[in-house]
Amino acid sequence: MSNQPKSRSISWIAPVLVLVLIAGAAWYLLKPAPQPVVTAPVTVPPAPVVPVPATPEPADKLTPVPTGEDGLAAQADDAGTDLGSETEVAAAPALPPLDQSDAVVKEAFFGLKWQPGLASLFLNEEMIRRFVVQVDNIAQGRLIAEQALFKGLSKDFAAKAKGQGYTLDKSNYARYQPYLDLLESVPPEQVGALYKQFYPLLQAAYLELGYPDQQFDDRLQQAIKILLNAPEISDEPDLTLPSVHYAFADAELEQLGMAQKQMLRLGQANQQRFKMLLVQYQSVLKR
């Protein structure tokens, strides 16, 4: 366990959160014009003219006798909507190249209603690449501090003495509250919509990492599973200080990957809270 610089402590915490707002699209229901039926002329003998009473209009307008016309458009007429005619709609703007995507991504992402005063915790440069690199490493159990998704924690890591060793000070857990509050402030469905909108850019960034035949969707699901599989332990676990960095006294915990060890540093309540959020994203972001 490490007392690394505070910018390293939160680089992983929301690998699933990026990129948001699905482009609207409209579909037209086109009503083909009825084709005239051509019949050969038939000569018939004259017949006496018999008055024909007018046929009353059917009482059930919602289930008219089929006439070859668009039934959906006919029902829409009753509601005052013309689905048979084309409606002019704005097409979704084309995505820019990955190298020029920052402005578009930031506008959409920060257009979501994040909790006031907390959105500034997001780092807003190279957002697509940062997210993809971090997710790829978490899927392998690692963390990359250089590709942090958030600004650093406001307080440094703290441990307290316990006999000949140390324990993790429970005051550390409060450091993560603002980040969890931020991540929970926007429904996962809205974040997922942006994820799908910008998926071509995410996939392009993933290809840059050397995965020509793989989908970033699959890598993201692997990363979420790594975090969800982190063990849950009692608060204030025992630590050692073998060098300049703290380590878990429990050898099994210390052998975990950096991503799962960071989950342990959240504290039990925060970890359960974060896992609940991850489960929601796991479902929303499935293809």
Short mmCIF file of C-alpha atoms in Angstrom, two decimals:
data_model
loop_
_atom_site.label_atom_id
_atom_site.label_comp_id
_atom_site.label_asym_id
_atom_site.label_seq_id
_atom_site.Cartn_x
_atom_site.Cartn_y
_atom_site.Cartn_z
CA MET A 1 0.00 0.00 0.00
CA SER A 2 1.41 3.34 -0.99
CA ASN A 3 1.44 6.94 0.14
CA GLN A 4 1.99 8.04 -3.40
CA PRO A 5 1.27 11.63 -4.47
CA LYS A 6 -2.35 12.47 -4.19
CA SER A 7 -2.90 12.60 -7.96
CA ARG A 8 -2.34 8.84 -8.08
CA SER A 9 -4.98 7.88 -5.55
CA ILE A 10 -8.06 8.51 -7.62
CA SER A 11 -6.92 7.85 -11.19
CA TRP A 12 -9.00 4.69 -11.40
CA ILE A 13 -12.16 5.57 -9.50
CA ALA A 14 -14.53 6.05 -12.40
CA PRO A 15 -13.29 4.13 -15.38
CA VAL A 16 -16.76 3.74 -16.56
CA LEU A 17 -17.63 7.36 -16.68
CA VAL A 18 -17.05 9.24 -19.75
CA LEU A 19 -18.58 10.71 -22.62
CA VAL A 20 -22.10 11.32 -22.80
CA LEU A 21 -25.34 12.41 -24.84
CA ILE A 22 -26.82 10.32 -27.60
CA ALA A 23 -27.49 11.99 -30.92
CA GLY A 24 -31.15 12.27 -31.76
CA ALA A 25 -32.39 10.69 -34.96
CA ALA A 26 -35.78 10.61 -36.69
CA TRP A 27 -37.26 8.04 -38.97
CA TYR A 28 -39.85 8.71 -41.65
CA LEU A 29 -42.87 6.55 -42.29
CA LEU A 30 -43.44 6.92 -46.01
CA LYS A 31 -46.93 6.28 -47.32
CA PRO A 32 -46.76 4.97 -50.89
CA ALA A 33 -49.33 6.30 -53.26
CA PRO A 34 -51.95 3.67 -54.18
CA GLN A 35 -51.41 2.21 -57.63
CA PRO A 36 -54.39 2.42 -60.04
CA VAL A 37 -55.88 -0.90 -61.13
CA VAL A 38 -56.28 -1.18 -64.92
CA THR A 39 -59.02 -3.49 -66.20
CA ALA A 40 -60.09 -4.33 -69.69
CA PRO A 41 -63.36 -2.71 -70.81
CA VAL A 42 -66.37 -5.00 -70.53
CA THR A 43 -69.59 -4.45 -72.48
CA VAL A 44 -72.68 -5.03 -70.40
CA PRO A 45 -76.31 -4.71 -71.36
CA PRO A 46 -78.12 -1.69 -70.05
CA ALA A 47 -79.90 -2.22 -66.78
CA PRO A 48 -82.53 -0.23 -64.97
CA VAL A 49 -81.17 2.37 -62.60
CA VAL A 50 -81.86 1.41 -58.99
CA PRO A 51 -81.27 3.96 -56.22
CA VAL A 52 -78.55 2.78 -53.80
CA PRO A 53 -78.78 3.96 -50.19
CA ALA A 54 -75.67 5.69 -48.79
CA THR A 55 -73.41 3.39 -46.79
CA PRO A 56 -73.16 4.60 -43.21
CA GLU A 57 -69.66 5.37 -41.86
CA PRO A 58 -68.28 2.55 -39.65
CA ALA A 59 -68.67 3.32 -35.97
CA ASP A 60 -65.18 2.03 -35.05
CA LYS A 61 -62.71 4.45 -36.64
CA LEU A 62 -59.73 2.82 -34.95
CA THR A 63 -60.24 -0.42 -36.88
CA PRO A 64 -61.33 0.65 -40.39
CA VAL A 65 -61.75 -1.75 -43.25
CA PRO A 66 -58.34 -2.11 -44.99
CA THR A 67 -58.10 0.20 -47.98
CA GLY A 68 -54.45 -0.22 -48.95
CA GLU A 69 -53.46 3.00 -47.20
CA ASP A 70 -50.98 3.36 -44.33
CA GLY A 71 -53.01 2.37 -41.26
CA LEU A 72 -50.54 3.97 -38.83
CA ALA A 73 -50.69 7.26 -40.67
CA ALA A 74 -54.51 7.07 -40.65
CA GLN A 75 -54.58 6.59 -36.91
CA ALA A 76 -52.15 9.47 -36.50
CA ASP A 77 -54.52 11.68 -38.50
CA ASP A 78 -57.16 11.09 -35.84
CA ALA A 79 -54.64 12.33 -33.29
CA GLY A 80 -53.71 15.36 -35.36
CA THR A 81 -50.30 13.98 -36.39
CA ASP A 82 -49.24 13.40 -39.98
CA LEU A 83 -46.87 10.43 -39.95
CA GLY A 84 -47.30 9.94 -43.66
CA SER A 85 -45.43 13.11 -44.57
CA GLU A 86 -41.74 13.74 -44.14
CA THR A 87 -40.58 15.89 -41.24
CA GLU A 88 -37.40 17.89 -41.46
CA VAL A 89 -34.99 16.98 -38.62
CA ALA A 90 -31.44 17.90 -37.80
CA ALA A 91 -29.00 15.10 -38.54
CA ALA A 92 -26.52 14.08 -35.85
CA PRO A 93 -23.20 15.86 -36.41
CA ALA A 94 -20.35 13.69 -37.62
CA LEU A 95 -17.71 12.92 -35.01
CA PRO A 96 -14.38 14.70 -35.43
CA PRO A 97 -11.08 12.80 -35.72
CA LEU A 98 -9.74 11.54 -32.40
CA ASP A 99 -6.96 14.16 -32.31
CA GLN A 100 -9.55 16.94 -32.64
CA SER A 101 -12.25 15.51 -30.40
CA ASP A 102 -11.52 17.18 -27.05
CA ALA A 103 -13.76 20.21 -27.58
CA VAL A 104 -16.79 18.16 -28.69
CA VAL A 105 -16.35 15.59 -25.93
CA LYS A 106 -15.97 18.22 -23.21
CA GLU A 107 -19.04 20.13 -24.38
CA ALA A 108 -21.19 17.00 -24.24
CA PHE A 109 -19.68 15.54 -21.08
CA PHE A 110 -19.85 18.72 -19.02
CA GLY A 111 -23.31 19.39 -20.42
CA LEU A 112 -24.59 16.74 -18.03
CA LYS A 113 -25.93 17.92 -14.70
CA TRP A 114 -23.04 16.91 -12.46
CA GLN A 115 -23.30 17.97 -8.84
CA PRO A 116 -22.51 21.69 -8.62
CA GLY A 117 -18.99 22.44 -7.46
CA LEU A 118 -17.65 18.94 -8.12
CA ALA A 119 -17.35 18.66 -11.92
CA SER A 120 -14.04 20.52 -11.71
CA LEU A 121 -12.57 17.32 -10.25
CA PHE A 122 -12.55 15.81 -13.75
CA LEU A 123 -9.39 16.28 -15.80
CA ASN A 124 -10.54 17.59 -19.18
CA GLU A 125 -7.59 17.05 -21.52
CA GLU A 126 -7.33 14.02 -23.82
CA MET A 127 -10.44 12.64 -22.13
CA ILE A 128 -10.99 9.84 -24.63
CA ARG A 129 -7.42 8.56 -24.56
CA ARG A 130 -7.12 8.89 -20.78
CA PHE A 131 -10.23 6.84 -20.24
CA VAL A 132 -9.24 4.12 -22.70
CA VAL A 133 -5.69 3.77 -21.33
CA GLN A 134 -6.93 3.63 -17.75
CA VAL A 135 -9.62 1.04 -18.55
CA ASP A 136 -7.12 -1.12 -20.43
CA ASN A 137 -4.77 -1.12 -17.44
CA ILE A 138 -7.49 -1.75 -14.86
CA ALA A 139 -8.57 -4.78 -16.91
CA GLN A 140 -5.02 -6.06 -16.28
CA GLY A 141 -5.16 -5.17 -12.58
CA ARG A 142 -2.91 -2.14 -12.95
CA LEU A 143 -3.19 1.63 -12.45
CA ILE A 144 -1.51 4.37 -14.49
CA ALA A 145 -1.11 7.57 -12.50
CA GLU A 146 -0.02 9.50 -15.60
CA GLN A 147 -3.45 8.90 -17.17
CA ALA A 148 -5.53 10.03 -14.20
CA LEU A 149 -9.20 10.82 -14.81
CA PHE A 150 -9.53 13.11 -11.79
CA LYS A 151 -7.61 15.79 -9.97
CA GLY A 152 -5.74 14.58 -6.91
CA LEU A 153 -7.13 14.06 -3.44
CA SER A 154 -7.20 17.07 -1.15
CA LYS A 155 -5.47 15.23 1.69
CA ASP A 156 -2.50 12.87 1.81
CA PHE A 157 -2.70 9.24 2.83
CA ALA A 158 -2.60 8.72 6.60
CA ALA A 159 -1.58 5.76 8.77
CA LYS A 160 -1.34 5.48 12.52
CA ALA A 161 0.98 3.49 14.75
CA LYS A 162 -0.21 0.21 16.25
CA GLY A 163 2.31 -1.63 18.41
CA GLN A 164 5.31 -2.42 16.24
CA GLY A 165 3.36 -1.77 13.05
CA TYR A 166 0.68 0.49 11.60
CA THR A 167 -2.97 0.56 10.61
CA LEU A 168 -4.74 2.46 7.87
CA ASP A 169 -6.28 5.54 9.46
CA LYS A 170 -10.04 5.58 8.89
CA SER A 171 -9.87 9.33 8.28
CA ASN A 172 -8.64 8.40 4.78
CA TYR A 173 -12.08 7.20 3.77
CA ALA A 174 -13.61 10.68 3.88
CA ARG A 175 -11.22 11.80 1.13
CA TYR A 176 -13.21 9.80 -1.41
CA GLN A 177 -16.65 11.20 -0.55
CA PRO A 178 -16.62 14.09 -3.08
CA TYR A 179 -15.66 11.74 -5.93
CA LEU A 180 -18.43 9.27 -5.12
CA ASP A 181 -20.93 12.12 -4.76
CA LEU A 182 -19.84 13.36 -8.20
CA LEU A 183 -20.13 9.99 -9.90
CA GLU A 184 -23.57 9.34 -8.44
CA SER A 185 -24.96 12.74 -9.43
CA VAL A 186 -25.75 11.79 -13.07
CA PRO A 187 -27.86 8.73 -13.94
CA PRO A 188 -25.79 5.95 -15.57
CA GLU A 189 -28.24 5.89 -18.48
CA GLN A 190 -27.23 9.44 -19.44
CA VAL A 191 -23.53 8.66 -19.21
CA GLY A 192 -24.14 5.46 -21.15
CA ALA A 193 -25.83 7.41 -23.94
CA LEU A 194 -22.72 9.56 -24.38
CA TYR A 195 -20.54 6.48 -24.23
CA LYS A 196 -22.44 5.00 -27.17
CA GLN A 197 -22.38 8.28 -29.07
CA PHE A 198 -18.60 8.56 -28.77
CA TYR A 199 -17.87 4.86 -29.03
CA PRO A 200 -16.16 5.17 -32.46
CA LEU A 201 -13.62 7.52 -30.85
CA LEU A 202 -13.12 5.15 -27.92
CA GLN A 203 -12.56 2.27 -30.31
CA ALA A 204 -10.07 4.35 -32.33
CA ALA A 205 -8.09 5.10 -29.16
CA TYR A 206 -8.19 1.42 -28.23
CA LEU A 207 -6.79 0.47 -31.64
CA GLU A 208 -3.87 2.81 -30.96
CA LEU A 209 -2.92 0.58 -28.03
CA GLY A 210 -2.38 -2.37 -30.37
CA TYR A 211 -5.69 -4.26 -30.32
CA PRO A 212 -6.73 -4.42 -34.00
CA ASP A 213 -9.18 -7.31 -33.60
CA GLN A 214 -10.79 -6.49 -30.25
CA GLN A 215 -13.63 -4.29 -29.08
CA PHE A 216 -13.22 -1.70 -26.34
CA ASP A 217 -16.68 -2.68 -25.06
CA ASP A 218 -15.26 -6.06 -24.02
CA ARG A 219 -12.24 -4.49 -22.33
CA LEU A 220 -14.46 -2.17 -20.31
CA GLN A 221 -16.53 -5.08 -19.05
CA GLN A 222 -13.32 -6.87 -18.02
CA ALA A 223 -12.19 -3.80 -16.08
CA ILE A 224 -15.51 -3.53 -14.26
CA LYS A 225 -15.28 -7.21 -13.25
CA ILE A 226 -11.78 -6.68 -11.84
CA LEU A 227 -13.07 -3.94 -9.56
CA LEU A 228 -16.21 -5.83 -8.57
CA ASN A 229 -14.10 -8.86 -7.63
CA ALA A 230 -11.99 -6.88 -5.16
CA PRO A 231 -12.28 -8.47 -1.70
CA GLU A 232 -14.05 -6.59 1.07
CA ILE A 233 -12.18 -6.32 4.36
CA SER A 234 -12.69 -4.66 7.72
CA ASP A 235 -11.80 -1.02 8.02
CA GLU A 236 -8.38 0.06 9.30
CA PRO A 237 -6.40 -3.00 8.13
CA ASP A 238 -2.88 -3.61 9.47
CA LEU A 239 0.01 -2.13 7.51
CA THR A 240 3.78 -2.46 7.36
CA LEU A 241 6.40 0.03 6.25
CA PRO A 242 9.11 -2.02 4.58
CA SER A 243 10.54 1.02 2.78
CA VAL A 244 9.14 4.43 1.99
CA HIS A 245 5.73 3.00 1.02
CA TYR A 246 3.16 1.35 3.23
CA ALA A 247 2.06 -2.21 2.45
CA PHE A 248 -0.73 -4.45 3.67
CA ALA A 249 0.45 -6.71 6.47
CA ASP A 250 -1.75 -9.50 5.09
CA ALA A 251 0.37 -11.13 2.38
CA GLU A 252 -2.69 -12.17 0.34
CA LEU A 253 -3.95 -8.61 0.20
CA GLU A 254 -0.54 -7.26 -0.70
CA GLN A 255 -0.38 -9.70 -3.64
CA LEU A 256 -3.48 -8.20 -5.21
CA GLY A 257 -3.14 -5.98 -8.27
CA MET A 258 -2.94 -2.23 -7.76
CA ALA A 259 -6.51 -1.69 -8.97
CA GLN A 260 -8.00 -4.02 -6.38
CA LYS A 261 -5.72 -2.75 -3.61
CA GLN A 262 -6.97 0.75 -4.35
CA MET A 263 -10.52 -0.56 -3.86
CA LEU A 264 -9.49 -1.70 -0.37
CA ARG A 265 -8.26 1.81 0.46
CA LEU A 266 -11.77 3.18 -0.09
CA GLY A 267 -13.03 1.62 3.12
CA GLN A 268 -15.81 -0.92 3.35
CA ALA A 269 -18.79 1.46 3.08
CA ASN A 270 -17.31 3.43 0.17
CA GLN A 271 -16.31 0.26 -1.64
CA GLN A 272 -19.83 -1.15 -1.40
CA ARG A 273 -21.24 2.16 -2.57
CA PHE A 274 -18.88 2.25 -5.56
CA LYS A 275 -19.60 -1.38 -6.46
CA MET A 276 -23.33 -0.64 -6.58
CA LEU A 277 -22.59 2.09 -9.11
CA LEU A 278 -20.34 -0.23 -11.13
CA VAL A 279 -23.10 -2.86 -11.31
CA GLN A 280 -25.43 -0.26 -12.84
CA TYR A 281 -22.82 0.70 -15.43
CA GLN A 282 -22.07 -2.94 -16.15
CA SER A 283 -25.66 -3.34 -17.31
CA VAL A 284 -26.05 0.00 -19.07
CA LEU A 285 -22.83 -0.28 -21.07
CA LYS A 286 -23.35 -3.82 -22.36
CA ARG A 287 -23.68 -4.01 -26.11
#
